[in-house]
Structures are given as C-alpha cells and as structure tokens.
Amino acid sequence: MSEKNKIVTVISPLLPPLEEFVPYLQKIWDNKWLTNNGEMHQELEQRLAEYLGVEYISLFSNGTLALITALQALNITGEVITTPYSFVATTHSIFWNKCTPVFVDVEPNYFNIDPAKIEAAITEKTTAIMPVHVYGNPADTDAIQKIADKHGLKVIYDAAHAFGVKKNGSSILNVGDLSVLSFHATKIYSTIEGGAVICHSKEMKHHIDNLKNFGFRGEIVVEEPGINAKLNEVQAAYGLLSLKYIDDAIEKRKNIVEYYRSALNKIQGISFLKEQSGVEYNYAYFPIFVDEAMYGISRDALYEKLKANNILGRRYFYPLISTFEPYKELSSAQNLPIAQKAAEQVICLPLYPDLEMTDVERIVRIIK
Ligand SMILES: *Cc1c(COP(=O)(O)O)cnc(C)c1O
C-alpha cells in the first residue's frame, strides 16, 4: 500500500510481544487455575496499586460492570447527577441501578462537569454525583467534593480515561468515594476487556470483591445480590505483561501530542485543550475542536476529508448521551449548550504508541 492509502485508525491496541506472553500462559496451565482470584489476578491488583499509587483496587471483567457495581456498593438510589459529554456507559450504569440520571452541562475549558451548575440540579432524591475525567483531564475535584459534603452526596468518578493521571503528585483516583477504570483494548492500558474499582478502605474492597462474585462471602453464604464481573487469569496475565510497557507507551504518546500541539497551534478555527498545571498526563487522547466559521469548513467536512485520506479520526463524544433514545425525554436532557457545542466540534485525532511520524505529519498537512 502506498503511504497515502495506508489506513490510520484513531487508536491501535498496545500488544506486548507474543513470545513474552507464552511463559505466563505456561504458568496458568501449570496452576490449572483459570479464574476466581487466582495468582495472576492477585499479583495484578498489587502491581496496579503500586503503579497507580492507590491503596485498594478490585479488578473487573470490564469498566461498565465496574461502574454498575460501584453504584451498588454505595447503595445509590434515586437521582445521580452526571455529565452528557462522555461514553454512553457512564449513564447506562446509573440506569442499570434503577436510578435516574440527571445531566448537568460541562465547563468550557476541559468539558468536564461544571461544578457551578451542580447545586441547581440537586433535589431531595439526589444521592450521588458521577463526574468523568474526560480525556484524562481531571475534573474540578475540590469543588465537586465541597458540594458533595455540603449535601451528603457520594461521588463516583468515571476515571476510564485517567489511568496513571496525577494531580500535584497524587493519583487522581484517590479522590471521591470510588473511582472506576476501564482496561478495554481501546484504552491506553488494557487487559483486552477489563476494568477496576478503586476504593479507600479494606472493608469496602471486601464488599466490592464479594459483589463481583455473586455476593458470596465464603463458600456457602450469599449476603447480597451480586453479579459475575471477575477478571480471568489469562487477561490478568496480559495485564501484568502490558504493565511493563505502559511507561514507554505514555512517553511515545507524549511525543506525538507535543508534535500535534506545535504543528496545529496557529491554525484559524482549530483549537485544543490547554494542559492544567500540576497535572501528570497519560496522553490518552488528542481531541481538536473545529470552529466552522473560522476554519472555513465544518467538523464533519474535515472528518470526511480525513476519512477520504484513510485517516480515521473519531468524534468522541458525539452525539451527546442525553440525545440517545433512552435518555432524550429526561427534562435534564435539554439545555446543555456547552456540551452540545463540544460534541458538534470535536474530532479525536489518531494517537497510539506505534503511530509513525510520517503519518502524523500527513494528518497535520491535511488539516492545514
Ligand atoms: C471505555 C469507557 C467506559 C466503559 O468501559 P468498558 O471497559 O468498555 O466497559 C466507560 N466510561 C468511559 C468514559 C469510557 O471511555
């Protein structure tokens, strides 16, 4: 294929060398232990806790079940305040807990939930807030916690984009009541499918571990209606191996992001998010925002133009969750102008460790 015709996707999974995976598989075969908190699973929990700088982590079979179980673990009922500018699983997890999602608009700098608009959405039925660290940019956790404390609300962060992100030297996963990660193949760190809940006490970890295993406490006692959301040994082993490559992967992503930033800096009508000071990023995504009036063509026209050149950007997050069939009739689904504008302007550009500089340059040329 010629350079021009090469297909460049928005992401490409981080696959560790196959021959390095074989010894892990051999060990699993020797142990004859395939799932249910095996050796690999226990080791991965320990390694991830160390790597991320958190105390308690429970692995899950995917991020969506981790979100659903996080709400279960805190007995969340009634209404949950959340953001429409996210992946649809954020809101689905609220719905699956028989709670009503209440959408609050985002702020215009990072497109995270706007703390200044949260209090107006609180009713006597509100029990929790579920913000998202969109693109790995920390939400305003101090302001959110203040509101939560004042009104007695729980805070569950959808931190699916925030693997490894630190603020002022501390993991962003250490704030709030619970944080949830996704290790899906499209995320920067993956177990193919997978996820985790981060909590802050041994008791809560036990509770969450029981919930993800049908509610069993011991061999014959079931204390609550749990689910099956366990991560198996083969995927845990994949996670252990991938972890050896994550720092290198983040470094490579950083170089690409820095190139994008400098190359796209002065284009009329193309903007991107500023970096927050004191934040250690994971460079998970590189969203650009197209202002049609200034740039000359619309976001969708640029998206199609890139596609015609085999550059497959993605419109994360478009459409807004609040416009999807199950949620569009909610009264809070209206009047979300900042989220709406972001959804109409965004394109996430290709970004993954093996992305070649020649392709990055080609992408920049097309945009220019
Ligand atoms: C990927 C993602 C999820 C869902 O995680 P899965 O592991 O795919 O179930 C939830 N929220 C956000 C913001 C995500 O990006």
mmCIF file of C-alpha atoms in Angstrom, residues 7-362:
data_model
loop_
_atom_site.group_PDB
_atom_site.id
_atom_site.type_symbol
_atom_site.label_atom_id
_atom_site.label_comp_id
_atom_site.label_asym_id
_atom_site.label_seq_id
_atom_site.Cartn_x
_atom_site.Cartn_y
_atom_site.Cartn_z
ATOM 1 C CA ILE A 7 -5.296 3.300 6.875
ATOM 2 C CA VAL A 8 -4.603 5.136 10.124
ATOM 3 C CA THR A 9 -7.128 4.439 12.877
ATOM 4 C CA VAL A 10 -7.788 6.638 15.900
ATOM 5 C CA ILE A 11 -6.205 4.036 18.170
ATOM 6 C CA SER A 12 -4.301 0.815 17.821
ATOM 7 C CA PRO A 13 -4.016 -1.521 20.799
ATOM 8 C CA LEU A 14 -0.821 -1.894 22.782
ATOM 9 C CA LEU A 15 0.093 -5.564 22.163
ATOM 10 C CA PRO A 16 3.056 -6.882 24.135
ATOM 11 C CA PRO A 17 5.410 -9.280 22.303
ATOM 12 C CA LEU A 18 3.681 -12.652 21.896
ATOM 13 C CA GLU A 19 6.716 -14.702 22.911
ATOM 14 C CA GLU A 20 6.782 -12.870 26.237
ATOM 15 C CA PHE A 21 3.178 -13.874 26.870
ATOM 16 C CA VAL A 22 3.800 -17.611 26.473
ATOM 17 C CA PRO A 23 5.591 -18.122 29.846
ATOM 18 C CA TYR A 24 2.601 -16.503 31.596
ATOM 19 C CA LEU A 25 0.252 -18.912 29.840
ATOM 20 C CA GLN A 26 2.506 -21.828 30.778
ATOM 21 C CA LYS A 27 2.209 -20.831 34.412
ATOM 22 C CA ILE A 28 -1.579 -20.678 34.186
ATOM 23 C CA TRP A 29 -1.641 -24.111 32.531
ATOM 24 C CA ASP A 30 0.649 -25.480 35.257
ATOM 25 C CA ASN A 31 -1.505 -23.999 38.007
ATOM 26 C CA LYS A 32 -4.762 -25.160 36.364
ATOM 27 C CA TRP A 33 -6.365 -22.064 37.896
ATOM 28 C CA LEU A 34 -8.269 -20.041 35.294
ATOM 29 C CA THR A 35 -10.343 -17.524 37.223
ATOM 30 C CA ASN A 36 -11.690 -16.636 40.725
ATOM 31 C CA ASN A 37 -8.950 -14.536 42.275
ATOM 32 C CA GLY A 38 -6.007 -16.596 41.061
ATOM 33 C CA GLU A 39 -2.308 -15.895 41.342
ATOM 34 C CA MET A 40 -2.158 -13.580 38.289
ATOM 35 C CA HIS A 41 -5.215 -11.671 39.466
ATOM 36 C CA GLN A 42 -3.762 -11.116 42.925
ATOM 37 C CA GLU A 43 -0.421 -10.061 41.524
ATOM 38 C CA LEU A 44 -2.013 -7.641 39.071
ATOM 39 C CA GLU A 45 -4.049 -5.987 41.841
ATOM 40 C CA GLN A 46 -0.869 -5.494 43.834
ATOM 41 C CA ARG A 47 1.162 -4.226 40.884
ATOM 42 C CA LEU A 48 -1.536 -1.831 39.737
ATOM 43 C CA ALA A 49 -1.994 -0.441 43.248
ATOM 44 C CA GLU A 50 1.740 0.275 43.332
ATOM 45 C CA TYR A 51 1.906 1.670 39.812
ATOM 46 C CA LEU A 52 -1.126 3.903 40.197
ATOM 47 C CA GLY A 53 -0.339 4.997 43.748
ATOM 48 C CA VAL A 54 -3.643 3.843 45.240
ATOM 49 C CA GLU A 55 -4.358 1.673 48.245
ATOM 50 C CA TYR A 56 -7.216 -0.633 47.245
ATOM 51 C CA ILE A 57 -8.115 -1.828 43.778
ATOM 52 C CA SER A 58 -10.589 -4.514 42.664
ATOM 53 C CA LEU A 59 -10.271 -5.874 39.146
ATOM 54 C CA PHE A 60 -13.326 -6.334 36.935
ATOM 55 C CA SER A 61 -14.149 -8.029 33.645
ATOM 56 C CA ASN A 62 -14.932 -4.622 32.106
ATOM 57 C CA GLY A 63 -15.354 -0.977 33.037
ATOM 58 C CA THR A 64 -19.120 -0.922 32.626
ATOM 59 C CA LEU A 65 -19.682 -3.706 35.191
ATOM 60 C CA ALA A 66 -17.198 -1.903 37.443
ATOM 61 C CA LEU A 67 -19.307 1.295 37.204
ATOM 62 C CA ILE A 68 -22.552 -0.592 37.845
ATOM 63 C CA THR A 69 -21.034 -2.389 40.836
ATOM 64 C CA ALA A 70 -19.523 0.824 42.235
ATOM 65 C CA LEU A 71 -23.019 2.328 42.471
ATOM 66 C CA GLN A 72 -24.311 -0.937 44.027
ATOM 67 C CA ALA A 73 -21.531 -0.908 46.607
ATOM 68 C CA LEU A 74 -22.651 2.506 47.872
ATOM 69 C CA ASN A 75 -26.391 1.656 47.727
ATOM 70 C CA ILE A 76 -27.033 4.561 45.394
ATOM 71 C CA THR A 77 -30.743 5.227 44.796
ATOM 72 C CA GLY A 78 -32.923 7.995 43.353
ATOM 73 C CA GLU A 79 -31.136 10.568 41.206
ATOM 74 C CA VAL A 80 -27.487 10.695 40.157
ATOM 75 C CA ILE A 81 -26.000 13.882 38.723
ATOM 76 C CA THR A 82 -23.735 13.246 35.752
ATOM 77 C CA THR A 83 -22.369 14.641 32.502
ATOM 78 C CA PRO A 84 -23.787 14.157 28.995
ATOM 79 C CA TYR A 85 -20.298 14.523 27.497
ATOM 80 C CA SER A 86 -18.941 11.001 27.964
ATOM 81 C CA PHE A 87 -19.142 7.476 26.640
ATOM 82 C CA VAL A 88 -22.679 6.107 26.945
ATOM 83 C CA ALA A 89 -21.693 3.520 29.604
ATOM 84 C CA THR A 90 -21.442 6.301 32.221
ATOM 85 C CA THR A 91 -25.180 6.956 32.056
ATOM 86 C CA HIS A 92 -26.109 3.310 31.412
ATOM 87 C CA SER A 93 -24.524 2.337 34.734
ATOM 88 C CA ILE A 94 -26.896 4.721 36.519
ATOM 89 C CA PHE A 95 -29.884 3.367 34.601
ATOM 90 C CA TRP A 96 -28.924 -0.253 35.405
ATOM 91 C CA ASN A 97 -29.085 0.701 39.095
ATOM 92 C CA LYS A 98 -32.694 1.823 38.577
ATOM 93 C CA CYS A 99 -31.634 5.403 39.269
ATOM 94 C CA THR A 100 -32.460 8.487 37.242
ATOM 95 C CA PRO A 101 -29.539 10.188 35.534
ATOM 96 C CA VAL A 102 -29.625 13.984 35.837
ATOM 97 C CA PHE A 103 -27.489 15.741 33.232
ATOM 98 C CA VAL A 104 -25.540 18.867 34.127
ATOM 99 C CA ASP A 105 -23.676 20.871 31.492
ATOM 100 C CA VAL A 106 -19.879 20.906 31.263
ATOM 101 C CA GLU A 107 -17.431 23.781 31.729
ATOM 102 C CA PRO A 108 -15.861 25.298 28.601
ATOM 103 C CA ASN A 109 -12.163 24.630 29.325
ATOM 104 C CA TYR A 110 -11.954 20.848 29.652
ATOM 105 C CA PHE A 111 -15.564 19.790 29.037
ATOM 106 C CA ASN A 112 -15.821 18.161 32.451
ATOM 107 C CA ILE A 113 -18.994 18.568 34.535
ATOM 108 C CA ASP A 114 -19.362 22.202 35.634
ATOM 109 C CA PRO A 115 -19.384 22.358 39.464
ATOM 110 C CA ALA A 116 -21.071 25.773 39.296
ATOM 111 C CA LYS A 117 -24.138 24.116 37.772
ATOM 112 C CA ILE A 118 -24.382 21.080 40.052
ATOM 113 C CA GLU A 119 -26.221 22.600 43.015
ATOM 114 C CA ALA A 120 -29.144 23.766 40.896
ATOM 115 C CA ALA A 121 -29.676 20.132 39.839
ATOM 116 C CA ILE A 122 -29.775 18.711 43.381
ATOM 117 C CA THR A 123 -33.206 17.585 44.654
ATOM 118 C CA GLU A 124 -34.265 15.612 47.738
ATOM 119 C CA LYS A 125 -33.842 12.456 45.643
ATOM 120 C CA THR A 126 -30.200 13.136 44.721
ATOM 121 C CA THR A 127 -27.785 10.668 46.321
ATOM 122 C CA ALA A 128 -24.650 10.852 44.209
ATOM 123 C CA ILE A 129 -22.569 12.661 41.600
ATOM 124 C CA MET A 130 -20.840 10.744 38.797
ATOM 125 C CA PRO A 131 -18.327 13.016 37.060
ATOM 126 C CA VAL A 132 -15.922 11.903 34.320
ATOM 127 C CA HIS A 133 -12.284 12.944 33.877
ATOM 128 C CA VAL A 134 -12.825 13.476 30.163
ATOM 129 C CA TYR A 135 -9.728 12.741 28.020
ATOM 130 C CA GLY A 136 -7.840 12.228 31.289
ATOM 131 C CA ASN A 137 -8.158 15.898 32.265
ATOM 132 C CA PRO A 138 -9.002 15.960 35.982
ATOM 133 C CA ALA A 139 -12.462 17.281 36.775
ATOM 134 C CA ASP A 140 -12.609 20.027 39.422
ATOM 135 C CA THR A 141 -12.472 17.509 42.253
ATOM 136 C CA ASP A 142 -12.160 20.072 45.074
ATOM 137 C CA ALA A 143 -15.280 21.968 44.056
ATOM 138 C CA ILE A 144 -17.207 18.731 43.488
ATOM 139 C CA GLN A 145 -16.234 17.350 46.905
ATOM 140 C CA LYS A 146 -17.298 20.566 48.618
ATOM 141 C CA ILE A 147 -20.770 20.296 47.101
ATOM 142 C CA ALA A 148 -20.974 16.584 47.902
ATOM 143 C CA ASP A 149 -20.030 17.172 51.537
ATOM 144 C CA LYS A 150 -22.482 20.034 51.920
ATOM 145 C CA HIS A 151 -25.385 17.931 50.602
ATOM 146 C CA GLY A 152 -24.347 14.493 51.887
ATOM 147 C CA LEU A 153 -23.790 13.022 48.419
ATOM 148 C CA LYS A 154 -21.464 10.231 47.296
ATOM 149 C CA VAL A 155 -19.008 10.877 44.453
ATOM 150 C CA ILE A 156 -18.170 8.099 41.997
ATOM 151 C CA TYR A 157 -15.656 9.094 39.326
ATOM 152 C CA ASP A 158 -15.754 7.509 35.908
ATOM 153 C CA ALA A 159 -11.982 7.565 35.507
ATOM 154 C CA ALA A 160 -11.913 5.370 32.398
ATOM 155 C CA HIS A 161 -9.624 7.911 30.679
ATOM 156 C CA ALA A 162 -7.481 8.705 33.691
ATOM 157 C CA PHE A 163 -5.190 5.687 34.106
ATOM 158 C CA GLY A 164 -1.971 6.954 35.683
ATOM 159 C CA VAL A 165 -3.045 10.598 35.805
ATOM 160 C CA LYS A 166 -1.694 12.512 38.787
ATOM 161 C CA LYS A 167 -2.503 15.913 40.194
ATOM 162 C CA ASN A 168 0.040 17.645 42.454
ATOM 163 C CA GLY A 169 1.917 14.366 42.715
ATOM 164 C CA SER A 170 -1.040 12.234 43.838
ATOM 165 C CA SER A 171 -3.202 9.854 41.810
ATOM 166 C CA ILE A 172 -6.464 11.433 40.675
ATOM 167 C CA LEU A 173 -8.034 8.086 41.646
ATOM 168 C CA ASN A 174 -7.599 8.881 45.340
ATOM 169 C CA VAL A 175 -10.382 11.473 45.471
ATOM 170 C CA GLY A 176 -14.112 10.894 45.857
ATOM 171 C CA ASP A 177 -15.707 7.758 47.298
ATOM 172 C CA LEU A 178 -14.879 5.446 44.415
ATOM 173 C CA SER A 179 -13.160 5.688 41.029
ATOM 174 C CA VAL A 180 -13.617 3.368 38.087
ATOM 175 C CA LEU A 181 -11.112 2.446 35.377
ATOM 176 C CA SER A 182 -11.590 0.679 32.055
ATOM 177 C CA PHE A 183 -8.941 -1.630 30.597
ATOM 178 C CA HIS A 184 -10.690 -2.072 27.260
ATOM 179 C CA ALA A 185 -8.445 -2.666 24.249
ATOM 180 C CA THR A 186 -9.000 0.932 23.089
ATOM 181 C CA LYS A 187 -7.725 2.426 26.349
ATOM 182 C CA ILE A 188 -4.063 3.306 26.969
ATOM 183 C CA TYR A 189 -3.598 0.350 29.324
ATOM 184 C CA SER A 190 -5.571 -2.777 28.599
ATOM 185 C CA THR A 191 -6.377 -6.316 29.684
ATOM 186 C CA ILE A 192 -8.234 -6.729 26.340
ATOM 187 C CA GLU A 193 -11.524 -6.271 28.225
ATOM 188 C CA GLY A 194 -11.303 -5.263 31.848
ATOM 189 C CA GLY A 195 -11.768 -2.615 34.476
ATOM 190 C CA ALA A 196 -11.320 -1.783 38.140
ATOM 191 C CA VAL A 197 -12.855 -0.016 41.105
ATOM 192 C CA ILE A 198 -10.549 1.973 43.366
ATOM 193 C CA CYS A 199 -11.705 2.446 46.958
ATOM 194 C CA HIS A 200 -10.204 3.731 50.187
ATOM 195 C CA SER A 201 -10.790 1.037 52.829
ATOM 196 C CA LYS A 202 -10.208 -2.666 53.282
ATOM 197 C CA GLU A 203 -13.863 -3.170 54.216
ATOM 198 C CA MET A 204 -15.066 -1.507 51.020
ATOM 199 C CA LYS A 205 -12.697 -3.624 48.928
ATOM 200 C CA HIS A 206 -14.103 -6.790 50.536
ATOM 201 C CA HIS A 207 -17.612 -5.583 49.828
ATOM 202 C CA ILE A 208 -16.797 -4.841 46.179
ATOM 203 C CA ASP A 209 -14.943 -8.156 45.766
ATOM 204 C CA ASN A 210 -17.985 -10.009 47.090
ATOM 205 C CA LEU A 211 -20.347 -8.092 44.828
ATOM 206 C CA LYS A 212 -18.368 -9.012 41.708
ATOM 207 C CA ASN A 213 -18.546 -12.686 42.710
ATOM 208 C CA PHE A 214 -22.340 -13.198 43.034
ATOM 209 C CA GLY A 215 -22.392 -11.745 46.554
ATOM 210 C CA PHE A 216 -20.649 -14.763 48.056
ATOM 211 C CA ARG A 217 -18.963 -14.291 51.387
ATOM 212 C CA GLY A 218 -17.123 -17.553 51.888
ATOM 213 C CA GLU A 219 -18.266 -20.846 50.433
ATOM 214 C CA ILE A 220 -21.959 -21.128 51.243
ATOM 215 C CA VAL A 221 -23.049 -17.682 52.393
ATOM 216 C CA VAL A 222 -24.601 -15.192 49.969
ATOM 217 C CA GLU A 223 -25.158 -11.831 51.592
ATOM 218 C CA GLU A 224 -26.413 -9.710 48.722
ATOM 219 C CA PRO A 225 -27.445 -9.957 45.075
ATOM 220 C CA GLY A 226 -24.034 -9.749 43.402
ATOM 221 C CA ILE A 227 -23.036 -10.130 39.800
ATOM 222 C CA ASN A 228 -20.355 -12.043 37.939
ATOM 223 C CA ALA A 229 -17.755 -9.468 36.914
ATOM 224 C CA LYS A 230 -14.498 -11.280 37.607
ATOM 225 C CA LEU A 231 -11.339 -10.862 35.542
ATOM 226 C CA ASN A 232 -9.847 -14.194 34.461
ATOM 227 C CA GLU A 233 -6.242 -15.347 34.764
ATOM 228 C CA VAL A 234 -5.357 -15.096 31.075
ATOM 229 C CA GLN A 235 -6.441 -11.454 30.958
ATOM 230 C CA ALA A 236 -4.769 -10.686 34.289
ATOM 231 C CA ALA A 237 -1.537 -12.153 32.867
ATOM 232 C CA TYR A 238 -1.931 -9.974 29.761
ATOM 233 C CA GLY A 239 -2.309 -7.031 32.117
ATOM 234 C CA LEU A 240 0.850 -7.922 34.044
ATOM 235 C CA LEU A 241 2.839 -8.070 30.817
ATOM 236 C CA SER A 242 1.310 -4.872 29.392
ATOM 237 C CA LEU A 243 2.198 -3.005 32.548
ATOM 238 C CA LYS A 244 5.880 -3.437 31.672
ATOM 239 C CA TYR A 245 5.301 -1.389 28.528
ATOM 240 C CA ILE A 246 2.993 1.342 29.790
ATOM 241 C CA ASP A 247 5.618 3.961 30.686
ATOM 242 C CA ASP A 248 7.232 3.609 27.281
ATOM 243 C CA ALA A 249 3.811 3.826 25.616
ATOM 244 C CA ILE A 250 2.928 7.023 27.501
ATOM 245 C CA GLU A 251 6.290 8.554 26.570
ATOM 246 C CA LYS A 252 5.693 7.832 22.872
ATOM 247 C CA ARG A 253 2.174 9.258 23.088
ATOM 248 C CA LYS A 254 3.578 12.376 24.717
ATOM 249 C CA ASN A 255 5.955 12.962 21.807
ATOM 250 C CA ILE A 256 3.116 12.693 19.303
ATOM 251 C CA VAL A 257 0.896 15.031 21.326
ATOM 252 C CA GLU A 258 3.700 17.587 21.537
ATOM 253 C CA TYR A 259 4.117 17.442 17.776
ATOM 254 C CA TYR A 260 0.374 17.848 17.195
ATOM 255 C CA ARG A 261 0.307 20.805 19.592
ATOM 256 C CA SER A 262 3.115 22.700 17.954
ATOM 257 C CA ALA A 263 2.079 21.863 14.377
ATOM 258 C CA LEU A 264 -1.603 22.749 14.825
ATOM 259 C CA ASN A 265 -1.005 25.747 17.047
ATOM 260 C CA LYS A 266 -1.684 28.610 14.711
ATOM 261 C CA ILE A 267 -4.479 27.301 12.525
ATOM 262 C CA GLN A 268 -7.505 29.611 12.500
ATOM 263 C CA GLY A 269 -10.555 27.772 13.810
ATOM 264 C CA ILE A 270 -8.739 24.711 15.200
ATOM 265 C CA SER A 271 -8.332 24.614 18.957
ATOM 266 C CA PHE A 272 -7.340 22.050 21.540
ATOM 267 C CA LEU A 273 -7.351 21.722 25.302
ATOM 268 C CA LYS A 274 -4.767 23.520 27.406
ATOM 269 C CA GLU A 275 -2.783 21.464 29.859
ATOM 270 C CA GLN A 276 -3.628 22.037 33.523
ATOM 271 C CA SER A 277 -0.620 22.952 35.637
ATOM 272 C CA GLY A 278 0.392 20.370 38.242
ATOM 273 C CA VAL A 279 -1.103 17.504 36.239
ATOM 274 C CA GLU A 280 0.874 14.479 35.085
ATOM 275 C CA TYR A 281 -0.944 13.356 31.932
ATOM 276 C CA ASN A 282 -1.311 9.958 30.283
ATOM 277 C CA TYR A 283 -1.795 11.396 26.760
ATOM 278 C CA ALA A 284 -4.762 9.117 26.152
ATOM 279 C CA TYR A 285 -6.497 11.299 23.536
ATOM 280 C CA PHE A 286 -5.837 14.271 21.333
ATOM 281 C CA PRO A 287 -9.157 15.990 20.628
ATOM 282 C CA ILE A 288 -9.294 19.024 18.358
ATOM 283 C CA PHE A 289 -12.276 21.369 18.070
ATOM 284 C CA VAL A 290 -13.321 22.803 14.735
ATOM 285 C CA ASP A 291 -14.950 26.238 14.628
ATOM 286 C CA GLU A 292 -16.651 26.160 11.242
ATOM 287 C CA ALA A 293 -16.960 29.937 10.875
ATOM 288 C CA MET A 294 -13.239 30.483 11.449
ATOM 289 C CA TYR A 295 -11.834 27.314 9.876
ATOM 290 C CA GLY A 296 -13.928 27.552 6.743
ATOM 291 C CA ILE A 297 -15.347 24.041 6.687
ATOM 292 C CA SER A 298 -17.396 22.139 9.251
ATOM 293 C CA ARG A 299 -16.162 19.486 11.676
ATOM 294 C CA ASP A 300 -17.971 16.821 9.681
ATOM 295 C CA ALA A 301 -16.421 18.063 6.441
ATOM 296 C CA LEU A 302 -12.956 17.799 7.986
ATOM 297 C CA TYR A 303 -13.819 14.390 9.416
ATOM 298 C CA GLU A 304 -14.879 13.208 5.935
ATOM 299 C CA LYS A 305 -11.813 14.736 4.340
ATOM 300 C CA LEU A 306 -9.557 12.863 6.754
ATOM 301 C CA LYS A 307 -11.551 9.698 6.103
ATOM 302 C CA ALA A 308 -11.156 10.118 2.333
ATOM 303 C CA ASN A 309 -7.410 10.053 3.028
ATOM 304 C CA ASN A 310 -7.794 6.900 5.147
ATOM 305 C CA ILE A 311 -7.303 8.819 8.383
ATOM 306 C CA LEU A 312 -9.997 7.564 10.734
ATOM 307 C CA GLY A 313 -10.465 10.127 13.468
ATOM 308 C CA ARG A 314 -13.366 9.624 15.871
ATOM 309 C CA ARG A 315 -15.981 12.065 17.078
ATOM 310 C CA TYR A 316 -15.629 11.402 20.837
ATOM 311 C CA PHE A 317 -18.102 12.424 22.201
ATOM 312 C CA TYR A 318 -20.767 12.836 19.620
ATOM 313 C CA PRO A 319 -23.704 12.624 19.825
ATOM 314 C CA LEU A 320 -24.233 13.578 23.478
ATOM 315 C CA ILE A 321 -25.538 10.778 25.714
ATOM 316 C CA SER A 322 -28.539 12.986 26.512
ATOM 317 C CA THR A 323 -29.686 12.749 22.876
ATOM 318 C CA PHE A 324 -29.810 8.934 22.817
ATOM 319 C CA GLU A 325 -33.208 7.220 22.751
ATOM 320 C CA PRO A 326 -33.332 6.007 26.386
ATOM 321 C CA TYR A 327 -32.427 9.430 27.818
ATOM 322 C CA LYS A 328 -33.663 12.098 25.423
ATOM 323 C CA GLU A 329 -37.037 12.544 27.170
ATOM 324 C CA LEU A 330 -35.462 13.390 30.542
ATOM 325 C CA SER A 331 -36.047 17.021 31.486
ATOM 326 C CA SER A 332 -32.321 17.410 32.191
ATOM 327 C CA ALA A 333 -31.522 16.292 28.629
ATOM 328 C CA GLN A 334 -32.339 19.789 27.333
ATOM 329 C CA ASN A 335 -30.319 22.968 27.543
ATOM 330 C CA LEU A 336 -26.752 21.668 27.641
ATOM 331 C CA PRO A 337 -25.224 24.251 25.293
ATOM 332 C CA ILE A 338 -21.530 23.853 26.118
ATOM 333 C CA ALA A 339 -21.590 20.070 25.883
ATOM 334 C CA GLN A 340 -23.627 20.378 22.684
ATOM 335 C CA LYS A 341 -21.092 22.697 21.115
ATOM 336 C CA ALA A 342 -18.150 20.469 22.076
ATOM 337 C CA ALA A 343 -19.941 17.436 20.624
ATOM 338 C CA GLU A 344 -20.511 19.311 17.372
ATOM 339 C CA GLN A 345 -16.895 20.483 17.076
ATOM 340 C CA VAL A 346 -14.761 17.574 18.279
ATOM 341 C CA ILE A 347 -12.550 15.149 16.412
ATOM 342 C CA CYS A 348 -10.084 12.910 18.256
ATOM 343 C CA LEU A 349 -7.007 12.536 16.076
ATOM 344 C CA PRO A 350 -5.139 9.234 15.746
ATOM 345 C CA LEU A 351 -2.895 8.675 18.754
ATOM 346 C CA TYR A 352 -1.140 5.471 19.778
ATOM 347 C CA PRO A 353 2.446 4.497 20.608
ATOM 348 C CA ASP A 354 3.299 2.944 17.228
ATOM 349 C CA LEU A 355 1.819 5.785 15.189
ATOM 350 C CA GLU A 356 4.506 6.800 12.743
ATOM 351 C CA MET A 357 5.691 10.376 12.481
ATOM 352 C CA THR A 358 5.187 10.329 8.701
ATOM 353 C CA ASP A 359 1.510 9.611 9.347
ATOM 354 C CA VAL A 360 1.287 12.328 11.982
ATOM 355 C CA GLU A 361 2.821 14.784 9.500
ATOM 356 C CA ARG A 362 0.355 13.671 6.829
#
